[in-house]
Coordinates of C-alpha atoms in Angstrom, one line a residue:
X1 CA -8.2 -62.8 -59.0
X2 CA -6.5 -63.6 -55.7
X3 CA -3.4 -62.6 -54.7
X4 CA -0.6 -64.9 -54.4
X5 CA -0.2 -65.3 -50.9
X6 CA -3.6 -66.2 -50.4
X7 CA -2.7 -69.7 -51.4
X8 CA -1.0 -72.2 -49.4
X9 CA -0.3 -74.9 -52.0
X10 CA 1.2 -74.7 -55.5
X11 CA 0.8 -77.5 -58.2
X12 CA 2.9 -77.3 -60.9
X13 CA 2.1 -78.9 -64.4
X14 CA 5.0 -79.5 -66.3
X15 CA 7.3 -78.7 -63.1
X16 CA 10.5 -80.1 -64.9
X17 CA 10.2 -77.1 -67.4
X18 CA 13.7 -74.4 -66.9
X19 CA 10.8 -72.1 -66.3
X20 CA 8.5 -73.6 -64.5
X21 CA 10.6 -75.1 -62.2
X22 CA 12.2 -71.7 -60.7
X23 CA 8.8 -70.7 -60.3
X24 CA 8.0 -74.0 -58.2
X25 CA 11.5 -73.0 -56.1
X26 CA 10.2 -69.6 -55.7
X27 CA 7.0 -70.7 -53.5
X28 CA 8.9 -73.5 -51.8
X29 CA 11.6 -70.8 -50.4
X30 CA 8.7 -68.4 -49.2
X31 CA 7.0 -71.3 -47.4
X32 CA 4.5 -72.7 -49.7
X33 CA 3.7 -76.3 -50.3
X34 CA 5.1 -77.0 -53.6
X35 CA 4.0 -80.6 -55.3
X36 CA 3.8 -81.2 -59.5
X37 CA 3.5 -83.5 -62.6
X38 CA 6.0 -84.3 -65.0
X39 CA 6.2 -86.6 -67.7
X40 CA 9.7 -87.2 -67.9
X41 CA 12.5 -87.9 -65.4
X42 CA 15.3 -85.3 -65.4
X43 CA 18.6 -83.9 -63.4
X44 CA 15.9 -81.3 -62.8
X45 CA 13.4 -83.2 -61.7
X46 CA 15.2 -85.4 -60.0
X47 CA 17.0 -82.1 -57.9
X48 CA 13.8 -80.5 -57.4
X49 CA 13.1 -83.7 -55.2
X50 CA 15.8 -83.7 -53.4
X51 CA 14.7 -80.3 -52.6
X52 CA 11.6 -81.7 -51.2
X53 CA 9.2 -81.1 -53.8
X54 CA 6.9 -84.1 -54.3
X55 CA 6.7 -84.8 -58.1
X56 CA 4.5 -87.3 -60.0
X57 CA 5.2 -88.7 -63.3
X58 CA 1.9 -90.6 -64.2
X59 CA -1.0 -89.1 -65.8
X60 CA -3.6 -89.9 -62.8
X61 CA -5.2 -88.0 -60.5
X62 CA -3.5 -89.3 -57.0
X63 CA -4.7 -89.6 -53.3
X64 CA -2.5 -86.3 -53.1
X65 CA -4.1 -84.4 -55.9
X66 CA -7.7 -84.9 -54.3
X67 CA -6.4 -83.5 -51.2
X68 CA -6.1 -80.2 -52.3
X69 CA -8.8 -77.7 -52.4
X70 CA -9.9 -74.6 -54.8
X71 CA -9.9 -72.7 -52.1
X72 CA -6.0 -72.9 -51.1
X73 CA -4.2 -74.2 -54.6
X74 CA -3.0 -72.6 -57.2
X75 CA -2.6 -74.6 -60.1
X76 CA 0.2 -73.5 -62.9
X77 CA 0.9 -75.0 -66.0
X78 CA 3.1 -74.1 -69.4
X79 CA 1.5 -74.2 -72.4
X80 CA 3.8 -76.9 -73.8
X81 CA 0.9 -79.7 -72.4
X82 CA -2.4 -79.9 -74.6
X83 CA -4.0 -82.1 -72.9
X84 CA -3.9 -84.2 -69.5
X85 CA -6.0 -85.9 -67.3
X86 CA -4.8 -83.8 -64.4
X87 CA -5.3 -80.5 -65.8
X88 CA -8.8 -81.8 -66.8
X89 CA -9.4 -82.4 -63.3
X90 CA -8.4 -79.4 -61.9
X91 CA -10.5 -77.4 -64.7
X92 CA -13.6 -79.5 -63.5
X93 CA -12.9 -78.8 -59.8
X94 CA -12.8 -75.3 -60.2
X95 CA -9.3 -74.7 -59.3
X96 CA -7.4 -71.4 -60.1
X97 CA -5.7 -72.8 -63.2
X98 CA -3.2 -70.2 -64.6
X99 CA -0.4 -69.9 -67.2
X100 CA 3.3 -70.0 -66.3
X101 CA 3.7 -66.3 -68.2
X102 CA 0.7 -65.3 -65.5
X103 CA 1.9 -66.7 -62.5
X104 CA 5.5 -64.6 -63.4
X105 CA 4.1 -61.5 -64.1
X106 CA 1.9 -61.5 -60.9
X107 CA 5.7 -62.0 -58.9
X108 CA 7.0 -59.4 -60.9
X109 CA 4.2 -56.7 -59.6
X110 CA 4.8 -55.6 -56.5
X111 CA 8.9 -55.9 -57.1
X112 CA 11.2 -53.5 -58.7
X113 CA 11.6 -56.1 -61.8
X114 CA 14.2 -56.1 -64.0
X115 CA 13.5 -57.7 -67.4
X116 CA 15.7 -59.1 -70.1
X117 CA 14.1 -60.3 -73.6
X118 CA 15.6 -61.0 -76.8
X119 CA 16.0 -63.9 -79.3
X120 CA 19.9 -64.4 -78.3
X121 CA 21.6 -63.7 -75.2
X122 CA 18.9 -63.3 -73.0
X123 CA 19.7 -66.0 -70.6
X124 CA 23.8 -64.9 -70.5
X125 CA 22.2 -61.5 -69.9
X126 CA 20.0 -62.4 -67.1
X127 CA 21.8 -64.8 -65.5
X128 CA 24.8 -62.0 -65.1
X129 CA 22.5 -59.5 -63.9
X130 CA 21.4 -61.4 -61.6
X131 CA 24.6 -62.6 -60.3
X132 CA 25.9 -58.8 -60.6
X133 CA 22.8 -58.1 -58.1
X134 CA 24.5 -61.4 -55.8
X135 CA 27.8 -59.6 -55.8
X136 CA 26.1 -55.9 -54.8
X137 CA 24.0 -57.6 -52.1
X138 CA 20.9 -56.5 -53.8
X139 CA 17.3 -58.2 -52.4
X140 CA 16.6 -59.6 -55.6
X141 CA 14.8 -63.1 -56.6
X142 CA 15.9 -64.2 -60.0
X143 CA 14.1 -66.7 -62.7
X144 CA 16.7 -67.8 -65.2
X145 CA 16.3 -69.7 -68.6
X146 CA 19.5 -72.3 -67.2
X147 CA 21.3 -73.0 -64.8
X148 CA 23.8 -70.4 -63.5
X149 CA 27.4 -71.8 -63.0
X150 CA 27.5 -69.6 -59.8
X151 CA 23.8 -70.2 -58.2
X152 CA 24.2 -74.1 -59.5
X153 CA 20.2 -73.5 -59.8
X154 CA 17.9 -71.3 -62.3
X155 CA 16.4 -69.5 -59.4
X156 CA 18.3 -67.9 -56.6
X157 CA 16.9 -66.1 -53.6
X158 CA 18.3 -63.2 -51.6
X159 CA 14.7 -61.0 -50.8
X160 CA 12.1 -59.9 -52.5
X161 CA 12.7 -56.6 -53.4
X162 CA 14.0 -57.0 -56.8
X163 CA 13.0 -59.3 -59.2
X164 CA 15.6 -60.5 -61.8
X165 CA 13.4 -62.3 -64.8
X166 CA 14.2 -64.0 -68.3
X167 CA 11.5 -62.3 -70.3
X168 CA 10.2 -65.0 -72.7
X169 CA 8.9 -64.3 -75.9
X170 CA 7.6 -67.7 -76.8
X171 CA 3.7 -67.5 -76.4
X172 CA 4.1 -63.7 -75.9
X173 CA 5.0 -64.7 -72.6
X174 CA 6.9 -61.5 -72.4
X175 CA 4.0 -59.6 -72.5
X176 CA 2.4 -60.4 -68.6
X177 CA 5.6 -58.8 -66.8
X178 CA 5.4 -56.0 -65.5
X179 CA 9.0 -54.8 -65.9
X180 CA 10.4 -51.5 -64.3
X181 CA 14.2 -51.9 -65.9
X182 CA 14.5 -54.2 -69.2
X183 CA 17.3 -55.2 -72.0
X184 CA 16.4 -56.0 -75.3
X185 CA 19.2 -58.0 -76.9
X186 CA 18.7 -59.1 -80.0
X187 CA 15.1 -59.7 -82.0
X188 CA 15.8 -61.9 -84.7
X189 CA 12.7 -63.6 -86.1
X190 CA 12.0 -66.9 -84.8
X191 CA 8.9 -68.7 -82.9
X192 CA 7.0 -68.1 -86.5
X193 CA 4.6 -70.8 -85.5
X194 CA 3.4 -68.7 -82.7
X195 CA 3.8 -65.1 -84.8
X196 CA 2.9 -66.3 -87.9
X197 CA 5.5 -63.7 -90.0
X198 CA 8.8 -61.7 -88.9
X199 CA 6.6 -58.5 -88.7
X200 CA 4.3 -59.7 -85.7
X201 CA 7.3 -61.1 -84.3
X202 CA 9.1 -58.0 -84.0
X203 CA 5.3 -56.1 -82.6
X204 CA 5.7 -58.3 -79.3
X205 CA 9.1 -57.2 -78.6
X206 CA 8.1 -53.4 -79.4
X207 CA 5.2 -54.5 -77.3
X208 CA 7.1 -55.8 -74.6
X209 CA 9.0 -52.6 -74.6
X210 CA 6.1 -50.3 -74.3
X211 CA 5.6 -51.4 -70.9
X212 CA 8.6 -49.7 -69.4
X213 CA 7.4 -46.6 -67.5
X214 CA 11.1 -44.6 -68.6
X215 CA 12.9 -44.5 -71.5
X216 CA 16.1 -44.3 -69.3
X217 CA 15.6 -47.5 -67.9
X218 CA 15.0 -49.4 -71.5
X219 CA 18.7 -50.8 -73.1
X220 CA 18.5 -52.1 -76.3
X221 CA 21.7 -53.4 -78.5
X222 CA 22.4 -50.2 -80.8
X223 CA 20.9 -50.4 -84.4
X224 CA 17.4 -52.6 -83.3
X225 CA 14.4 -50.5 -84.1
X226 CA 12.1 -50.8 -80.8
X227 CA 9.6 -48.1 -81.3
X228 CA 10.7 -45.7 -78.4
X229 CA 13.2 -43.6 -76.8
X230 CA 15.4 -46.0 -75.2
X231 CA 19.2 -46.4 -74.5
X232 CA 22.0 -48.0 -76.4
X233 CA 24.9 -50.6 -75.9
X234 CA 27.1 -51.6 -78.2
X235 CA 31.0 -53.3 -78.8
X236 CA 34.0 -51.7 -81.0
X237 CA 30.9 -48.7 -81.6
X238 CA 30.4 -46.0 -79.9
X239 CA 26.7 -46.1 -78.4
X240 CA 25.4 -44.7 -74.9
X241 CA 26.9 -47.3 -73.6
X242 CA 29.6 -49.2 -74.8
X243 CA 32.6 -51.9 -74.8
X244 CA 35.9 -51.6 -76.5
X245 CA 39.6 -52.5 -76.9
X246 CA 38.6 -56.8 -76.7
X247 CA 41.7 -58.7 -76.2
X248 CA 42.4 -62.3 -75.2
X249 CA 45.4 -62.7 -72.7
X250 CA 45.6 -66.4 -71.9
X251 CA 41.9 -67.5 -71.1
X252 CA 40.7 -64.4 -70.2
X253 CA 39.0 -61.7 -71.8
X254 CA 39.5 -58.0 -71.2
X255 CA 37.9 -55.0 -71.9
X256 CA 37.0 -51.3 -71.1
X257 CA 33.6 -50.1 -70.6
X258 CA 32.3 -46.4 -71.4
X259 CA 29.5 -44.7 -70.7
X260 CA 28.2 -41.0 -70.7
X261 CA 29.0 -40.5 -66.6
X262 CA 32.2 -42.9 -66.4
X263 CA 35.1 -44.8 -68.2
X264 CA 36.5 -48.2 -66.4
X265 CA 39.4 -50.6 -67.8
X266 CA 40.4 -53.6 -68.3
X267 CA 37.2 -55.4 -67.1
X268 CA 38.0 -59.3 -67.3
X269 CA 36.3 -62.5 -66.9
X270 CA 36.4 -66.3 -68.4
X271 CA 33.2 -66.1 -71.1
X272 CA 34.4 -66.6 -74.6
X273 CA 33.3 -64.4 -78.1
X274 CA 32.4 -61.3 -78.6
X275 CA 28.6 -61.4 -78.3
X276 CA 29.2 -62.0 -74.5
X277 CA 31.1 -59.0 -74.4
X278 CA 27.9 -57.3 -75.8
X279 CA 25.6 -59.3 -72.7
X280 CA 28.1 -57.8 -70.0
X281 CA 28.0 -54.7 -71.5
X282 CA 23.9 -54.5 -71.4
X283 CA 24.4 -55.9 -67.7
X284 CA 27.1 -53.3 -66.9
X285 CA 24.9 -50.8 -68.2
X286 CA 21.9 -51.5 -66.6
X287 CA 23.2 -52.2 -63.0
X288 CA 25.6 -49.2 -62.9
X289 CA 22.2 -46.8 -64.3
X290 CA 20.5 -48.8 -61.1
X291 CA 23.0 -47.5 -59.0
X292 CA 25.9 -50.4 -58.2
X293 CA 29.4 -48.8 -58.5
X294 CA 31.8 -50.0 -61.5
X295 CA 34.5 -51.8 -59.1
X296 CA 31.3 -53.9 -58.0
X297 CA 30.5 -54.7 -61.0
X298 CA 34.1 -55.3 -62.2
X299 CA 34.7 -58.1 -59.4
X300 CA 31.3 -59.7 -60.3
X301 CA 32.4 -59.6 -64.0
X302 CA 35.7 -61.4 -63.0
X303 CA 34.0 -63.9 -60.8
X304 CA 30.9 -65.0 -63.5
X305 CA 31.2 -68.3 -63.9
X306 CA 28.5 -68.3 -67.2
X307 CA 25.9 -70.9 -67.6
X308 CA 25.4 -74.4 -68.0
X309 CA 25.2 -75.1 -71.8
X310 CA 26.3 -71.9 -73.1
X311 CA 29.6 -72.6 -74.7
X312 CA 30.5 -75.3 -71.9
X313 CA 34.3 -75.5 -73.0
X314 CA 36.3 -78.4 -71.9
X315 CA 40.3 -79.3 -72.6
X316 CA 41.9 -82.3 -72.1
X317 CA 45.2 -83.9 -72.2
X318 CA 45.4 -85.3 -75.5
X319 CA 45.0 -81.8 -76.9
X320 CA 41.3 -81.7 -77.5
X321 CA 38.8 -79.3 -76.9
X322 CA 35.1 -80.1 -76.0
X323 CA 32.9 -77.0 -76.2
X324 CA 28.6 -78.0 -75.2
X325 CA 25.8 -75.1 -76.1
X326 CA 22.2 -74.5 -76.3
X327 CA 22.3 -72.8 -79.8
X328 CA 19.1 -73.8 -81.4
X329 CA 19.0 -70.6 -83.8
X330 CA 20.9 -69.6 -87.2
X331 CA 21.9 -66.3 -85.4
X332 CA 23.3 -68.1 -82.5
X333 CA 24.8 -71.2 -84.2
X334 CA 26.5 -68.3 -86.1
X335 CA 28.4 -66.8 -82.9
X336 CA 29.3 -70.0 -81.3
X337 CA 30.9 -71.7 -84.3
X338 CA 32.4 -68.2 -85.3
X339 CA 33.9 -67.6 -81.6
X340 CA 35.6 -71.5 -81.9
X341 CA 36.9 -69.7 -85.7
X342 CA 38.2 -67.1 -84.2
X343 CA 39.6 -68.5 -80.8
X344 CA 41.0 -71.9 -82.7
X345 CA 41.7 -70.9 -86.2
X346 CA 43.5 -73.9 -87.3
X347 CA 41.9 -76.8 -85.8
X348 CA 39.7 -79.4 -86.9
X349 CA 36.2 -78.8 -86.0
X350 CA 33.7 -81.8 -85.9
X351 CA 29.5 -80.2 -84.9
X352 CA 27.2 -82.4 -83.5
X353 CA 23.9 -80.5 -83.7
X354 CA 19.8 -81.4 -82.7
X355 CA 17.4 -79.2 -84.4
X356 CA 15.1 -78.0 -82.2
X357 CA 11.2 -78.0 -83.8
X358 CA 10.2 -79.1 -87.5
X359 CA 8.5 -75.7 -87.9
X360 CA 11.9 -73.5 -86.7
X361 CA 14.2 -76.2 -89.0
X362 CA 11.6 -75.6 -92.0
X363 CA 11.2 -71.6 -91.3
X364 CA 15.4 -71.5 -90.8
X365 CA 16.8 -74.2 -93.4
X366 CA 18.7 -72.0 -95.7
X367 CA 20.3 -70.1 -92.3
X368 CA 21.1 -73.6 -90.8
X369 CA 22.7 -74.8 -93.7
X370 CA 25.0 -71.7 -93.9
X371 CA 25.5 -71.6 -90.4
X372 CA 26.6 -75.3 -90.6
X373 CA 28.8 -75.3 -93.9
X374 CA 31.0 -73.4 -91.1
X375 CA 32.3 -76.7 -89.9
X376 CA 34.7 -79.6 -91.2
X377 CA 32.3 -81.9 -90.5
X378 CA 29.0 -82.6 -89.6
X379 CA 26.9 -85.4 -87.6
X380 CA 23.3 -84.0 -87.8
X381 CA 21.0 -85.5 -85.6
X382 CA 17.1 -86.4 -86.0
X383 CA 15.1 -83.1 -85.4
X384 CA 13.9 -82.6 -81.7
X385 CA 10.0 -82.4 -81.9
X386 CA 9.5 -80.9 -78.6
X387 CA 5.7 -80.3 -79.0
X388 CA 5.1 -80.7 -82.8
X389 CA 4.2 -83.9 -84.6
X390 CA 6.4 -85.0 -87.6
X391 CA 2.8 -85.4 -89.5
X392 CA 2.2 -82.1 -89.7
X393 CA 5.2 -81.1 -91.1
X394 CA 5.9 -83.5 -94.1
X395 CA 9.1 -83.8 -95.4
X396 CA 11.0 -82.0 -93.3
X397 CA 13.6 -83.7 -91.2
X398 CA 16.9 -83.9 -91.0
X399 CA 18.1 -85.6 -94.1
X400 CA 15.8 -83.1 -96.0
X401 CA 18.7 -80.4 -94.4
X402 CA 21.4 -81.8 -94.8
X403 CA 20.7 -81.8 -98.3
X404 CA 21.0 -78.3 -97.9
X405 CA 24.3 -78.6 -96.5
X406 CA 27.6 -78.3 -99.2
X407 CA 30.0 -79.9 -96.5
X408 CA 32.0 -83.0 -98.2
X409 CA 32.1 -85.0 -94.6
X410 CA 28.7 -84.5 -93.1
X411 CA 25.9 -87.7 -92.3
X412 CA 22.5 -88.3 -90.2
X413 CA 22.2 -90.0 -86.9
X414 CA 19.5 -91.0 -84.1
X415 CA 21.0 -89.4 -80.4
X416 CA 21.6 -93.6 -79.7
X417 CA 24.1 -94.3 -82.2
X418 CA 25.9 -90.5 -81.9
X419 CA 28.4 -91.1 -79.2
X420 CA 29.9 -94.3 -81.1
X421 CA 30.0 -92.2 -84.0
X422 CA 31.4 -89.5 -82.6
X423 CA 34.5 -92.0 -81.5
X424 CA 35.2 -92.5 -84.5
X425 CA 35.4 -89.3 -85.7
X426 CA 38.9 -87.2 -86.8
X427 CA 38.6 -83.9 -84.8
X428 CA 40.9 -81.2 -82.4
X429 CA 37.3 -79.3 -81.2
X430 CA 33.9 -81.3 -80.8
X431 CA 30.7 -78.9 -80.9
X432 CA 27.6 -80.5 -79.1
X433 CA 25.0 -78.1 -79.5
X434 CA 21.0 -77.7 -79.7
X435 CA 18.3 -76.9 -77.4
X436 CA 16.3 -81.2 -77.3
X437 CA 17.3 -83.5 -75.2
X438 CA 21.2 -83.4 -77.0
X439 CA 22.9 -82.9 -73.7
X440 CA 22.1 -86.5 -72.2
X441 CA 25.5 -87.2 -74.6
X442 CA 27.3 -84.8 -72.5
X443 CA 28.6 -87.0 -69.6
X444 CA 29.6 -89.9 -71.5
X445 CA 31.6 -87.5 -74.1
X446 CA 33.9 -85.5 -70.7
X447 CA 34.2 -89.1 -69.6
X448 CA 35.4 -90.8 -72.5
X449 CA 37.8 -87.8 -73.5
X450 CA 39.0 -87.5 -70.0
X451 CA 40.2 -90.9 -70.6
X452 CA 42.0 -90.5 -74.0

């Protein structure tokens, strides 16, 4: 196969992807010519053009596309497209056609990558590392799962040295990097539609982890079973490294890191719950092993402005709190809805959640349910297909879970009527959360409550 920089155009298939489109701002900031197909019309795509990177959003094979040549286009595409007239002519033209996953772990090769998988967390975790590596001056290129607060972009680029990844286990995507430094966060099942059971899910991550050449430079949250020497993190537990004495002073969160080599206090920053506590201690961890000093990392902690979508939180005037995520998980809907518990004990909560894929709300109905009888009330929306079919998967939408769920105040609604409902609604703290297209409400929700 040849190497990257052999090629002088890149054409991205599914460019408005999270992933695929910090790939497609990789090659555009090294020089290439960066051009792609998306179905849809997004803030991503739509920023990507103003970038100036020429995207198409028909199915047909334009005066642009038959300019290109095998011999100087690389052609990359996520497996979330079955078929398209466009990859179909590519394949018959003999192009270098190559997975997203592929295309990654070829960048990753000649850099001194740094890796971070794991059901949960993973995007937090990366995102901070990466932003740590910002604040240490580090030539690092980063590939994020969202969009960092601080970068304002999944993809930020200060030299190609380091390379600063969100390992993917979807399609054992994972499994292509070449990682030199990783975190495992969590590895709950899910992505059983890919795996096929909980046991060949938790083989790819001990997969994944096998391909770190030292056991000092795998982190893994205490107590998951990875299938090698590796090193620990933890919070309120001691671990090889570890977080402790959490306390909430105003907005802020504080608390001392310990390690092996060094102690440091009263680290601080803005991120809500104690499971992002646990992502800055992996980060900590990790960067301070790498060699960046603790008061480095301290001021990057304190100026980490999190991530777009994870635990957005909004107050207002009138009193009420707007918080916006991307849980799509029972694990994860768990720790938002149990930080806003904790944080806001005695207010009225009102969720507002999009399953994400028939097969994870079939494989996950009796965790959802659970993890949703946590609120006061519920508006459930239509399950987010994302690439499934609802034929394949009779029966199971979203009034088939609600069913499940024992709240008193709780109904079904289509993303169009939502926002009116949501007006009408009796609530101190609105959750918006899932991983579909949920955050199109997002605007018009700040707007309106920024006006009451």
């Amino acid at each position: 196969m040849k190497p990257l920089n052999t090629y002088q155009n890149f054409y991205f298939i599914g460019i408005g992807g999270i992933g695929m489109s910090a790939i497609a701002r990789y090659f555009k900031s090294i020089g290439g010519n960066v051009a792609g197909y998306d179905k849809t019309q997004t803030k991503l795509t739509s920023a990507l053009i103003s970038e100036g990177i020429d995207i198409v959003f028909k199915d047909e094979i334009t005066p642009e596309i038959r300019s290109l040549t095998p011999e100087n286009t690389l052609v990359i595409y996520t497996p979330a497209i079955k078929k398209l007239d466009i990859l179909d002519y590519f394949d018959k033209h003999d192009f270098t056609v190559l997975k997203r996953a592929k295309v990654l772990g070829m960048i990753t090769e000649n850099t001194d990558c740094i890796a971070v998988a794991g059901t949960h967390g993973k995007t937090t975790s990366s995102s901070l590392v990466a932003h740590l590596c910002k604040e240490a001056n580090l030539p690092f290129s980063c590939f994020l799962g969202g969009i960092s607060e601080n970068f304002k972009s999944n993809f930020h680029f200060n030299g190609s040295e380091i390379s600063v990844v969100e390992a993917d286990e979807y399609d054992r995507s994972f499994l292509n990097l070449v990682p030199d430094w990783a975190i495992v966060t969590s590895m709950d099942a899910d992505h059983l539609d890919i795996y096929g059971d909980k046991a060949n899910f938790e083989k790819g991550f001990r997969d994944f982890a096998q391909l770190l050449p030292e056991n000092n430079h795998l982190f893994i949250r205490k107590g998951i079973e990875i299938g090698r020497n590796a090193k620990t993190y933890a919070v309120n537990e001691e671990a090889d490294f570890y977080s402790n004495n959490i306390r909430e002073i105003g907005d802020k969160i504080y608390f001392d890191f310990h390690s092996a080599h060094a102690d440091a206090s009263d680290f601080v920053w803005e991120i809500p719950g104690i499971h992002n506590v646990e992502n800055a201690t992996a980060a900590i961890a990790l960067l301070n092993s790498f060699g960046v000093d603790l008061e480095t990392l301290k001021s990057g902690i304190a100026n980490f402005k999190g991530i777009k979508r994870r635990y957005t939180k909004h107050q207002f005037a009138n009193g009420k709190i707007y918080i916006d995520d991307y849980a799509h998980h029972p694990t994860e809907l768990n720790a938002v809805i149990g930080s806003i518990k904790h944080f806001y004990p005695e207010k009225k909560l009102l969720v507002v959640f999009q399953p994400h894929l028939f097969s994870r709300t079939r494989d996950f109905a009796e965790g959802f349910a659970n993890s949703l009888n946590q609120a006061d009330e519920l508006l459930l929306l239509d399950i987010y297909p994302a690439r499934e079919l609802q034929e394949n998967f009779e029966g199971v939408t979203s009034k088939w879970l609600l069913d499940k769920v024992v709240l008193d105040k709780k109904e079904v609604s289509t993303l169009e009527e939502a926002f009116n409902k949501i007006k009408e609604k009796d609530f101190d703290v609105l959750l918006t959360v899932g991983a579909g297209n949920i955050d199109t409400l997002y605007d018009e929700i700040v707007e309106w409550l920024t006006g009451n």
